[in-house]
Short mmCIF file of C-alpha atoms and ligand atoms in Angstrom, two decimals:
data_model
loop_
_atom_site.label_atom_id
_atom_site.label_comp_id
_atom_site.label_asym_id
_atom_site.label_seq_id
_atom_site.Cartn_x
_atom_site.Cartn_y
_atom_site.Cartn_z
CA UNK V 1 -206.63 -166.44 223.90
CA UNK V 2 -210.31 -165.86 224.02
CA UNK V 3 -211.69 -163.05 221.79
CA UNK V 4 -214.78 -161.05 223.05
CA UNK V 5 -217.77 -162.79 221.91
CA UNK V 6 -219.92 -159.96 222.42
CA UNK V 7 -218.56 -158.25 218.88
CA UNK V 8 -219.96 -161.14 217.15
CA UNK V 9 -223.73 -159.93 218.36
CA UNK V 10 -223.45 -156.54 216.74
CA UNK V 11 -225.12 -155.89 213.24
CA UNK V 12 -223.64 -155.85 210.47
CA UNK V 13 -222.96 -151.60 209.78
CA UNK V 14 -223.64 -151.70 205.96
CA UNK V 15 -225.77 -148.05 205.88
CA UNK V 16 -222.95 -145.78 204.44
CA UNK V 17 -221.59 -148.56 202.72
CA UNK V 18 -224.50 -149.49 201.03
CA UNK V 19 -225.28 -146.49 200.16
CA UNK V 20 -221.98 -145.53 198.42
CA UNK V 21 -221.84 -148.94 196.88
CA UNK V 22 -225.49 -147.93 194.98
CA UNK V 23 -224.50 -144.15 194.41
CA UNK V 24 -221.39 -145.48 192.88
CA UNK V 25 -223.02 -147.90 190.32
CA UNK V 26 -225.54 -145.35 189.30
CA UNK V 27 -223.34 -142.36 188.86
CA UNK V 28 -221.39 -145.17 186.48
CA UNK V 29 -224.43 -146.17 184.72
CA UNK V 30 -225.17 -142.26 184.22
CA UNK V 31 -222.25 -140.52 184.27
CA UNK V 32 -223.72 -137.25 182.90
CA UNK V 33 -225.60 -136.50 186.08
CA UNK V 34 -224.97 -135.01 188.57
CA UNK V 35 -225.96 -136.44 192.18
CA UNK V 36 -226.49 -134.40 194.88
CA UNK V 37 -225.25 -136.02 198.01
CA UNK V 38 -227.47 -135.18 201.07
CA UNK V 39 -226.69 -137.90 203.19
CA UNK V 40 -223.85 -138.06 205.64
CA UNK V 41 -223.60 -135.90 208.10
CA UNK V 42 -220.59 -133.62 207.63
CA UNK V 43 -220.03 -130.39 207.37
CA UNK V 44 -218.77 -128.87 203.94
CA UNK V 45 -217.82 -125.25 204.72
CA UNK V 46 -213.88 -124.85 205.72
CA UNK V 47 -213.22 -123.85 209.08
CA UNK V 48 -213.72 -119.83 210.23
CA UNK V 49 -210.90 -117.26 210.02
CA UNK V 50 -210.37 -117.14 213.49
CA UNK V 51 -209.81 -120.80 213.99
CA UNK V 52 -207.20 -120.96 211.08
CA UNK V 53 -205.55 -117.71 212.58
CA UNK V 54 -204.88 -119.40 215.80
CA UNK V 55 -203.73 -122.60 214.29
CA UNK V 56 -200.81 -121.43 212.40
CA UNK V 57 -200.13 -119.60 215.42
CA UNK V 58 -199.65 -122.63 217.19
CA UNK V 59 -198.45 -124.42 214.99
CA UNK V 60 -195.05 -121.78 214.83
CA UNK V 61 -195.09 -122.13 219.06
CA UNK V 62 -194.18 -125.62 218.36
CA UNK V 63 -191.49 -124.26 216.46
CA UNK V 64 -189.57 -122.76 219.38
CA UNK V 65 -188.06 -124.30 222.20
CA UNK V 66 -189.25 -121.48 224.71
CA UNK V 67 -193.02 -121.82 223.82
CA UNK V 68 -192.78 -125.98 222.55
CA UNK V 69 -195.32 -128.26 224.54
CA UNK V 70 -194.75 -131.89 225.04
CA UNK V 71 -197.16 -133.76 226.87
CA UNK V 72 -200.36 -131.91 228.38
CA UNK V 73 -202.86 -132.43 231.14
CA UNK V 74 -204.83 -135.17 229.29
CA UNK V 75 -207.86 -133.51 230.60
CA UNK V 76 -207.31 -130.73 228.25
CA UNK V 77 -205.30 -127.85 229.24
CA UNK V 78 -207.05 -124.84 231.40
CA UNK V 79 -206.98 -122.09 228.62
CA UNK V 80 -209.64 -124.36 226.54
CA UNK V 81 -211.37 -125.69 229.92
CA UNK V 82 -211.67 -122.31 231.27
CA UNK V 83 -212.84 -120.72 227.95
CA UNK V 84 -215.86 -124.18 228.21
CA UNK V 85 -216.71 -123.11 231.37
CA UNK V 86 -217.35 -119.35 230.19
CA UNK V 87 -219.63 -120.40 227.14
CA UNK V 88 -221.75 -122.87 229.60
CA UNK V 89 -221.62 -119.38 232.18
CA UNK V 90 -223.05 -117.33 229.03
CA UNK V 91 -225.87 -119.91 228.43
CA UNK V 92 -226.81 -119.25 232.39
CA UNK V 93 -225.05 -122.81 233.55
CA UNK V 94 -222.56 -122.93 236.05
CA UNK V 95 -219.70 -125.83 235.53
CA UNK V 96 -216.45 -126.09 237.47
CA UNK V 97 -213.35 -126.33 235.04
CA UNK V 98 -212.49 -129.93 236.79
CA UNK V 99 -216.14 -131.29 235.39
CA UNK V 100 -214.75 -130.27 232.22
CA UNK V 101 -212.71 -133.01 229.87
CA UNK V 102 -211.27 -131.93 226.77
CA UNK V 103 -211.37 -135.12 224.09
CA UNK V 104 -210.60 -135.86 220.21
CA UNK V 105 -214.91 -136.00 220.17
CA UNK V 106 -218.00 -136.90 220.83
CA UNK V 107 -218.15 -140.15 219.77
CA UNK V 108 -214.74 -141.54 221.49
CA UNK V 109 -216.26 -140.39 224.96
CA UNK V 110 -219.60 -141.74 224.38
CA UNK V 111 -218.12 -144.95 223.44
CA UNK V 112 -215.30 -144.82 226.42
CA UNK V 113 -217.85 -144.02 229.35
CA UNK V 114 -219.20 -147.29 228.77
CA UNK V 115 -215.82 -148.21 230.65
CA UNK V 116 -217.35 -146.99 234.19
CA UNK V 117 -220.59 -149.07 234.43
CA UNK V 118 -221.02 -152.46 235.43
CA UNK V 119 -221.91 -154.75 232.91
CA UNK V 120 -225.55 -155.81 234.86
CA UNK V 121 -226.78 -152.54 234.01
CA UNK V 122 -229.75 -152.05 232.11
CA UNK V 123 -229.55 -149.63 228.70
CA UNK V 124 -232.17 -147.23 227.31
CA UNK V 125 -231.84 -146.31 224.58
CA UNK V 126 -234.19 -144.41 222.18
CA UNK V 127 -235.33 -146.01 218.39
CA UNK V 128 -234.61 -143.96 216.37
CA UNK V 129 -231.05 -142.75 217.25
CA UNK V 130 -227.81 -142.49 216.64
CA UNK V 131 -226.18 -146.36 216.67
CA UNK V 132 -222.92 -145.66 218.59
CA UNK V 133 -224.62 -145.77 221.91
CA UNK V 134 -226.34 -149.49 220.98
CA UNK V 135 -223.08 -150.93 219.17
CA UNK V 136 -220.84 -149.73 222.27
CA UNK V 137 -223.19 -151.15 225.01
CA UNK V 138 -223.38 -154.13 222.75
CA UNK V 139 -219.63 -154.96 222.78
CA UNK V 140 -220.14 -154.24 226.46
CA UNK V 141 -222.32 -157.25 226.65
CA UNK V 142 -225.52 -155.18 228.44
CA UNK V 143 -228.85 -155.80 228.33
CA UNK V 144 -230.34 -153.37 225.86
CA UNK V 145 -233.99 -151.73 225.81
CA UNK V 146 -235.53 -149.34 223.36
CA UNK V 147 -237.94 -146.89 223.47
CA UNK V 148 -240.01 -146.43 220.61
CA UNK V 149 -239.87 -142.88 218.93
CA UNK V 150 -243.02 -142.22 216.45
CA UNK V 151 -244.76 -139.81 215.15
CA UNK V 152 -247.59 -139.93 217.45
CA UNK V 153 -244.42 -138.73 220.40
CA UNK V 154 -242.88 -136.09 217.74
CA UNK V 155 -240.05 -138.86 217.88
CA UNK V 156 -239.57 -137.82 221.77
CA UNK V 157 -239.94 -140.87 223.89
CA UNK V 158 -240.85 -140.09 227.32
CA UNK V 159 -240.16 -141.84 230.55
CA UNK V 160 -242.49 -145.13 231.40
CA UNK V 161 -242.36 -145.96 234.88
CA UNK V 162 -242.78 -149.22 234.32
CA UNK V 163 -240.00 -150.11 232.84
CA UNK V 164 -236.59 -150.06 235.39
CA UNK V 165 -233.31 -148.41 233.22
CA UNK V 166 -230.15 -147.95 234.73
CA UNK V 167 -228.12 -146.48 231.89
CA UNK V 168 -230.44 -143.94 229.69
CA UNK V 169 -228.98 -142.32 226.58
CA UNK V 170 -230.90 -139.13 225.14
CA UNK V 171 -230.00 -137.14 222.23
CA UNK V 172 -231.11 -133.43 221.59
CA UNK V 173 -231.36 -132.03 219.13
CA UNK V 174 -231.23 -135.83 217.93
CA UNK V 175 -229.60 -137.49 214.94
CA UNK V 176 -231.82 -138.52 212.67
CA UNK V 177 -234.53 -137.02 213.54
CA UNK V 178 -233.65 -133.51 214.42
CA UNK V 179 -236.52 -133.82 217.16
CA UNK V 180 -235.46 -131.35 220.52
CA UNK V 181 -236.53 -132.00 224.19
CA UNK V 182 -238.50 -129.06 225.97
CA UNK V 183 -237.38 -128.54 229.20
CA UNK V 184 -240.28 -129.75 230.89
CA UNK V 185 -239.55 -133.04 228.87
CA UNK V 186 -236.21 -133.15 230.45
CA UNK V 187 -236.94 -131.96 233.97
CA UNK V 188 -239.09 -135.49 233.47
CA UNK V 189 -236.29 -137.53 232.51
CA UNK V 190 -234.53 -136.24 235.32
CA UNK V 191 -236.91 -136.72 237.84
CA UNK V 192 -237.09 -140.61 236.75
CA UNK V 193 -233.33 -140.61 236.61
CA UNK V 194 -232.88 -139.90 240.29
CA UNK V 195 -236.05 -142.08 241.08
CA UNK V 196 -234.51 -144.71 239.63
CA UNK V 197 -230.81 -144.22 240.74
CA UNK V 198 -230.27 -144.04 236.92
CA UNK V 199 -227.59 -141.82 234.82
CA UNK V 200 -228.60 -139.76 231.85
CA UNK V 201 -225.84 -139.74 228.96
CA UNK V 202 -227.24 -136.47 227.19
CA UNK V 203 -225.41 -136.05 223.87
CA UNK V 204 -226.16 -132.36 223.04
CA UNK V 205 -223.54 -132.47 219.78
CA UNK V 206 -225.97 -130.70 218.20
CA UNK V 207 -226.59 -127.70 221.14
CA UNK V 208 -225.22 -125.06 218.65
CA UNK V 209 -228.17 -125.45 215.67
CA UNK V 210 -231.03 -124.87 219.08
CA UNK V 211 -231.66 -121.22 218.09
CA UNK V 212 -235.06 -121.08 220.33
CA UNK V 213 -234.31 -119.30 223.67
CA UNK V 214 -236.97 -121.71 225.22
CA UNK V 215 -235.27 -124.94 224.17
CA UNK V 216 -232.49 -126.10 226.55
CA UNK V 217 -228.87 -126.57 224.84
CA UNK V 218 -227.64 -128.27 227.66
CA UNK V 219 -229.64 -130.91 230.08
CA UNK V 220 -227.65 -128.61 232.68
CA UNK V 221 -230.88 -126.42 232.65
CA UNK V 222 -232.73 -128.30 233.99
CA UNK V 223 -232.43 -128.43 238.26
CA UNK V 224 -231.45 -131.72 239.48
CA UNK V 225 -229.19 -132.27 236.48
CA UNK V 226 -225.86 -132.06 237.53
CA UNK V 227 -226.87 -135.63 239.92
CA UNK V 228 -227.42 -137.79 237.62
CA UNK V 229 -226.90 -136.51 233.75
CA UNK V 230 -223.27 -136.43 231.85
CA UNK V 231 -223.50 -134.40 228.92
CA UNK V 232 -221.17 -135.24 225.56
CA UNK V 233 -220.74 -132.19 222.98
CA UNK V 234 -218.78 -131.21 220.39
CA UNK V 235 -217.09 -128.75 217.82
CA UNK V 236 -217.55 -131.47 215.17
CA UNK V 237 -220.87 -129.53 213.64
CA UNK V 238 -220.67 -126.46 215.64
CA UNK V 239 -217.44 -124.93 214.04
CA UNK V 240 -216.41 -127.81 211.23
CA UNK V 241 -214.18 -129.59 213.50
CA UNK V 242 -215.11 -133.17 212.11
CA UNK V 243 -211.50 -133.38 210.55
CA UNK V 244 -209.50 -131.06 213.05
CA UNK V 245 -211.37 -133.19 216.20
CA UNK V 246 -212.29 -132.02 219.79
CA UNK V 247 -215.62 -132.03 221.74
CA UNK V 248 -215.45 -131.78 225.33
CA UNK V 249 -217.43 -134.22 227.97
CA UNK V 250 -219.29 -132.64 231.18
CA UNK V 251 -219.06 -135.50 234.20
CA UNK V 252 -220.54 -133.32 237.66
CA UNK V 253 -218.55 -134.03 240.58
CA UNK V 254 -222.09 -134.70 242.58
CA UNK V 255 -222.95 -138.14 240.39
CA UNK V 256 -222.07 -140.83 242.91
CA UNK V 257 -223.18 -144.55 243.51
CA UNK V 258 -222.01 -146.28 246.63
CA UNK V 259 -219.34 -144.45 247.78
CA UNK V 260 -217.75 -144.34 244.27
CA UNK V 261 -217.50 -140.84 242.32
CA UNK V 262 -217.81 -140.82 238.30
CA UNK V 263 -216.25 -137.57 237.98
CA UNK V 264 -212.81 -138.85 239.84
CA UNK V 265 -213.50 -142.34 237.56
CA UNK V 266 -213.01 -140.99 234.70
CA UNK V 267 -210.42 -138.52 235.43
CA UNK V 268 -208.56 -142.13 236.47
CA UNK V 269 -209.90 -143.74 233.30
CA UNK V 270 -208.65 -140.16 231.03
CA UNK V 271 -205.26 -140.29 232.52
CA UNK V 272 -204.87 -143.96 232.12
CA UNK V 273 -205.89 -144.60 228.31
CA UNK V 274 -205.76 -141.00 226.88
CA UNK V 275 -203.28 -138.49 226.23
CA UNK V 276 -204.59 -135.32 225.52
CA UNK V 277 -205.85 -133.54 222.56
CA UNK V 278 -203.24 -132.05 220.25
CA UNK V 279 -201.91 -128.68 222.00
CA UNK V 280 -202.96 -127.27 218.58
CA UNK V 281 -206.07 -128.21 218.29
CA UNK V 282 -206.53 -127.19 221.63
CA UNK V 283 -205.53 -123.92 220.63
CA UNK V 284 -208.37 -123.85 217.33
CA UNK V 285 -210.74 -125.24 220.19
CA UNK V 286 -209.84 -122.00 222.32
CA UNK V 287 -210.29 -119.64 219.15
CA UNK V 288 -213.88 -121.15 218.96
CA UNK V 289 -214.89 -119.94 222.13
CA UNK V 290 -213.56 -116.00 221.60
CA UNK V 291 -215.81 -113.44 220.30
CA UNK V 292 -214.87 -113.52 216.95
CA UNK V 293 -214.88 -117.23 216.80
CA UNK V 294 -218.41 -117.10 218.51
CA UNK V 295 -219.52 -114.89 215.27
CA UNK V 296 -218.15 -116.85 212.47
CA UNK V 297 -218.91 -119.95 213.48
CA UNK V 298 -222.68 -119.19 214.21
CA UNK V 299 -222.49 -117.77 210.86
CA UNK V 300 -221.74 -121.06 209.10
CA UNK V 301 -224.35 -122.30 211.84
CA UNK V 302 -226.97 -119.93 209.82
CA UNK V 303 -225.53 -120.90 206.95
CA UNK V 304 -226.96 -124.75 207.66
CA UNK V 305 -229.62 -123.71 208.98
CA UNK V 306 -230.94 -121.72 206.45
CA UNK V 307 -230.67 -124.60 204.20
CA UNK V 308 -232.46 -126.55 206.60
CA UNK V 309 -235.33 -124.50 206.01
CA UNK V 310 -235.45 -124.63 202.29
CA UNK V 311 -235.43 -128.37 202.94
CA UNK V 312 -238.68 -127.96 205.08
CA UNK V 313 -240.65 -125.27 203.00
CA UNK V 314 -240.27 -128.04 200.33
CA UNK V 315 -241.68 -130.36 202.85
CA UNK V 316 -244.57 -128.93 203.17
CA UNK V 317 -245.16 -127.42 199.87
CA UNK V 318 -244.96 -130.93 198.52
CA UNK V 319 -247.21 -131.93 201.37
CA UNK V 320 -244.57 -134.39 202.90
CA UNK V 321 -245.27 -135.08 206.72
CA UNK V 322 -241.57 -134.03 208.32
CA UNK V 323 -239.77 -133.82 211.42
CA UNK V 324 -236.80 -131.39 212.90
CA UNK V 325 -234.93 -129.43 210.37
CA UNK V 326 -235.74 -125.66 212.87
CA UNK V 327 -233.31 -126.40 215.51
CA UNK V 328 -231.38 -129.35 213.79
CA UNK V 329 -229.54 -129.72 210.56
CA UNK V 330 -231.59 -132.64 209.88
CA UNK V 331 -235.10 -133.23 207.92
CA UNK V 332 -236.30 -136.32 208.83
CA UNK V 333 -239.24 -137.17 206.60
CA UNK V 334 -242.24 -139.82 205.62
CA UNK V 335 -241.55 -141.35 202.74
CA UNK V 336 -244.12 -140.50 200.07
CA UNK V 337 -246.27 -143.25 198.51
CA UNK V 338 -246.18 -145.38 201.39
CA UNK V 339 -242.16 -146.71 200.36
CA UNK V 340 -239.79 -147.99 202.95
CA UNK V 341 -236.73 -146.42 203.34
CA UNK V 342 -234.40 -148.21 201.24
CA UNK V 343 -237.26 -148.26 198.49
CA UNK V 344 -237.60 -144.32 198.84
CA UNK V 345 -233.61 -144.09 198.07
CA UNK V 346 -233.62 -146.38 195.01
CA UNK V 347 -236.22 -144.33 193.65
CA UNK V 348 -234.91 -140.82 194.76
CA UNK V 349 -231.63 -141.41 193.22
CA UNK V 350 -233.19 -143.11 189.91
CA UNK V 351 -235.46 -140.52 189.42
CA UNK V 352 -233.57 -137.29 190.46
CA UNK V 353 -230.12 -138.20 191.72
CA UNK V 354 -230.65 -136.89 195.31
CA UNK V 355 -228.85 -139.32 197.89
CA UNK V 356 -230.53 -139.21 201.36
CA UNK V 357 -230.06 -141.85 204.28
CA UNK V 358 -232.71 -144.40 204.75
CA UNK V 359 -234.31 -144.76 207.95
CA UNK V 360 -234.17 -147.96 208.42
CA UNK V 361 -230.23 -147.53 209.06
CA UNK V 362 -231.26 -145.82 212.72
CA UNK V 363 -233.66 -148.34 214.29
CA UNK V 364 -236.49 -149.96 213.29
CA UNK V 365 -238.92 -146.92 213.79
CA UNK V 366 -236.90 -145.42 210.72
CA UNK V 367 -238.45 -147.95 208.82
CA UNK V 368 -240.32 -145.78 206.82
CA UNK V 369 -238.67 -142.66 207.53
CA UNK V 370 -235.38 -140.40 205.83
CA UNK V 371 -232.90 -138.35 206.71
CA UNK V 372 -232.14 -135.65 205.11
CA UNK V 373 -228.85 -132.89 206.26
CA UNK V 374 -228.15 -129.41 205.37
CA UNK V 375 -224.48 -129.29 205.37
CA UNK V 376 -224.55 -128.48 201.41
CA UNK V 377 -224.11 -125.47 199.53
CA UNK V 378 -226.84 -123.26 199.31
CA UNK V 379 -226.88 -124.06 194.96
CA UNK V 380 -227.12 -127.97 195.60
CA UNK V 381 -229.76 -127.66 198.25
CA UNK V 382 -231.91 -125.29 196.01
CA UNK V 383 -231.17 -127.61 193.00
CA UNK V 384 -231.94 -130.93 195.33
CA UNK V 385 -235.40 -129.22 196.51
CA UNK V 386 -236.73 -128.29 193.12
CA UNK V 387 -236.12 -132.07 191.80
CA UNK V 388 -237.87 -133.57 194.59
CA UNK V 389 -240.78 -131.30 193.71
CA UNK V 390 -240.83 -132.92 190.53
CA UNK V 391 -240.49 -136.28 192.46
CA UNK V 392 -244.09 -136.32 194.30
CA UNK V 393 -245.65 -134.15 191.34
N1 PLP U 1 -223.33 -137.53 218.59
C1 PLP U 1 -224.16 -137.46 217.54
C2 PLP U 1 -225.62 -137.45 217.79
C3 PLP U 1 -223.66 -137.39 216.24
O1 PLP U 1 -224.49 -137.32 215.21
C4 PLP U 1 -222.26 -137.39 216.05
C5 PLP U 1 -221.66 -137.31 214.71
O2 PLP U 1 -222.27 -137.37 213.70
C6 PLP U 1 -221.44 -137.47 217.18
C7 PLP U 1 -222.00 -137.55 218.43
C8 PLP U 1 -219.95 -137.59 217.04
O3 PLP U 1 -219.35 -136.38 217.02
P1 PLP U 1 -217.77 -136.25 216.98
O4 PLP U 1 -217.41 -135.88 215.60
O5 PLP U 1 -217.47 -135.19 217.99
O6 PLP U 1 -217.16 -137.56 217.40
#
């Protein structure tokens, strides 16, 4: 047996770990204090009314043998895929219901496309980002490019034509930076992407928190999409699904390469290796969708967002350069006094027991940078802002 040696090039993943392992020893050294946690990304409020409603209802459907359900379509079933298709129809996109895949996530798919491209391809990907699209290629064995996102870019790297990518990965609103793509930006990267015979992997987790009407929540605005871009999203920060878990993955039937079809690939690849989301979850995914659902869980949207901006009003009352944190639930700022990232959180949490994610743990253009998220309660982001006032006093 031959393992594959590809895991053995992957970095060590000691962010969150590291973190908790320093939070840990200081909330022992001081246990009167309290930290404020403002670093991992994931939600705190429980999930809406609506979603809980239609949960217990399924849940007592189980219950019966008339309305039981064994195995489903491991697509997702057509009451969730059809209410998907109505909330792309209501944003002005038209999507047929077998483009639509029903899965336990974001992050699963992302990681599982990876299964339909050959192994010569060439990978984009964006520094800063999100590190599940480098680790995955990585155990993949693929040749792996970045593209440097900066404050001179607004951390929005644009196409070079110089450089050849076959595999490009964007993120918007992104994670870490909370940095959004016009859609003149995109209608660029998907004018290279069909130069260049390339596919687009547009993770749009974030499309709920986009509250501009001018900024695109899905890359299927933008004409010549649906050819070459597969778009990833979510309930995880939408309606508080992180622990209940469903996102949904767009593949266009019209994204071919010689002769072979992705959409019918990974319908073969879904119905091979998966099987299904739970028929209740399903059900809470449906709920989401409905009017009611719609309401409530834009409210706990607002509710984010809304401490988003208290994050940035301290931003720039404090005079701190700082990124996203309008459309995103993420602040992504410069570290004050000219600290590294990891440097900037020792201090943070010795000075004022605010935890925040270093930069550094998203590429090396986070060097210098740090996240900050909004998923608190309004009294511990209001608390967290006034220390760090005190903090660059
Ligand atoms: N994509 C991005 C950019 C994320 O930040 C996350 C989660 O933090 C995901 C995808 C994963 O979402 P899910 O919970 O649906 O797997």
């Amino acid at each position: 047996m031959k393992l594959n040696e590809n895991y053995s090039q992957l970095k060590e993943s000691y962010l969150f770990s590291e973190v908790a392992r320093k939070v840990g020893a200081f909330q022992a050294a001081n246990p009167d204090k309290k930290v404020i946690r403002m670093g991992i990304g994931d939600v705190t409020l429980p999930l809406a009314q609506t979603v809980i409603t239609a949960l217990h209802k399924a849940v007592d459907e189980m219950g019966t043998a008339a309305t039981f359900r064994g195995y489903g379509p491991e697509q997702g079933y057509d009451f969730l895929r059809t209410a998907i298709k109505d909330y792309y129809k209501q944003a002005g996109v038209e999507i047929d219901i077998d483009e639509i895949f029903v899965s336990d996530g974001a992050k699963s798919d992302i990681g599982n496309i990876t299964d339909l491209f050959s192994k010569d391809n060439t990978v984009l990907v964006p520094d800063p980002v999100y590190p599940v699209y480098v680790d995955t290629n990585i155990m993949n064995g693929r040749n792996m490019l970045y593209m440097d996102g900066n404050a001179q870019n607004g951390f929005l790297p644009m196409p070079n034509k110089n450089v050849r990518a076959d595999i490009i990965y964007l993120c918007s609103p992104n994670n870490p930076t909370g940095a959004c793509y016009t859609k003149a930006q995109l209608k660029e990267w998907v004018d290279y992407a069909l130069e260049n015979k390339a596919v687009i992997l547009f993770d749009s987790a974030y499309e709920s928190f986009v509250s501009d009407k001018e900024l695109p929540r899905s890359i299927y605005s933008v004409e010549g999409a649906k050819k070459c871009a597969v778009e990833f999203c979510s309930l995880s920060k939408t309606a508080g699904f992180t622990g209940l878990r469903c996102g949904y993955t767009i593949v266009p039937k019209t994204i071919e390469s010689e002769g072979l079809s992705l959409n019918k690939m990974w319908l073969r690849r879904q119905t091979t290796k998966f099987n299904g989301v739970p028929y209740i979850v399903q059900r809470a995914a449906e709920a989401v969708f409905s009017e009611d659902g719609i309401k409530e869980t834009r409210a706990m949207v607002a509710h984010y967002k809304q401490n988003a901006q208290i994050i940035a009003k301290t931003m720039e009352e404090t005079g701190t350069r700082y990124f996203g944190g309008i459309n995103s639930p993420y602040i992504w700022f410069e570290c004050p006094y000219n600290m590294d990232s990891w440097s900037f959180f020792d201090f943070m949490l010795d000075k004022i027991a605010v935890v925040g994610t270093p930069g550094a743990g998203f590429g090396k253009n986070g060097n210098n940078f740090f996240r900050l998220t909004a998923f608190n309660s309004r009294e511990n982001t209001v608390e967290a802002m006034e220390r760090f006032k005190s903090l660059t006093k």
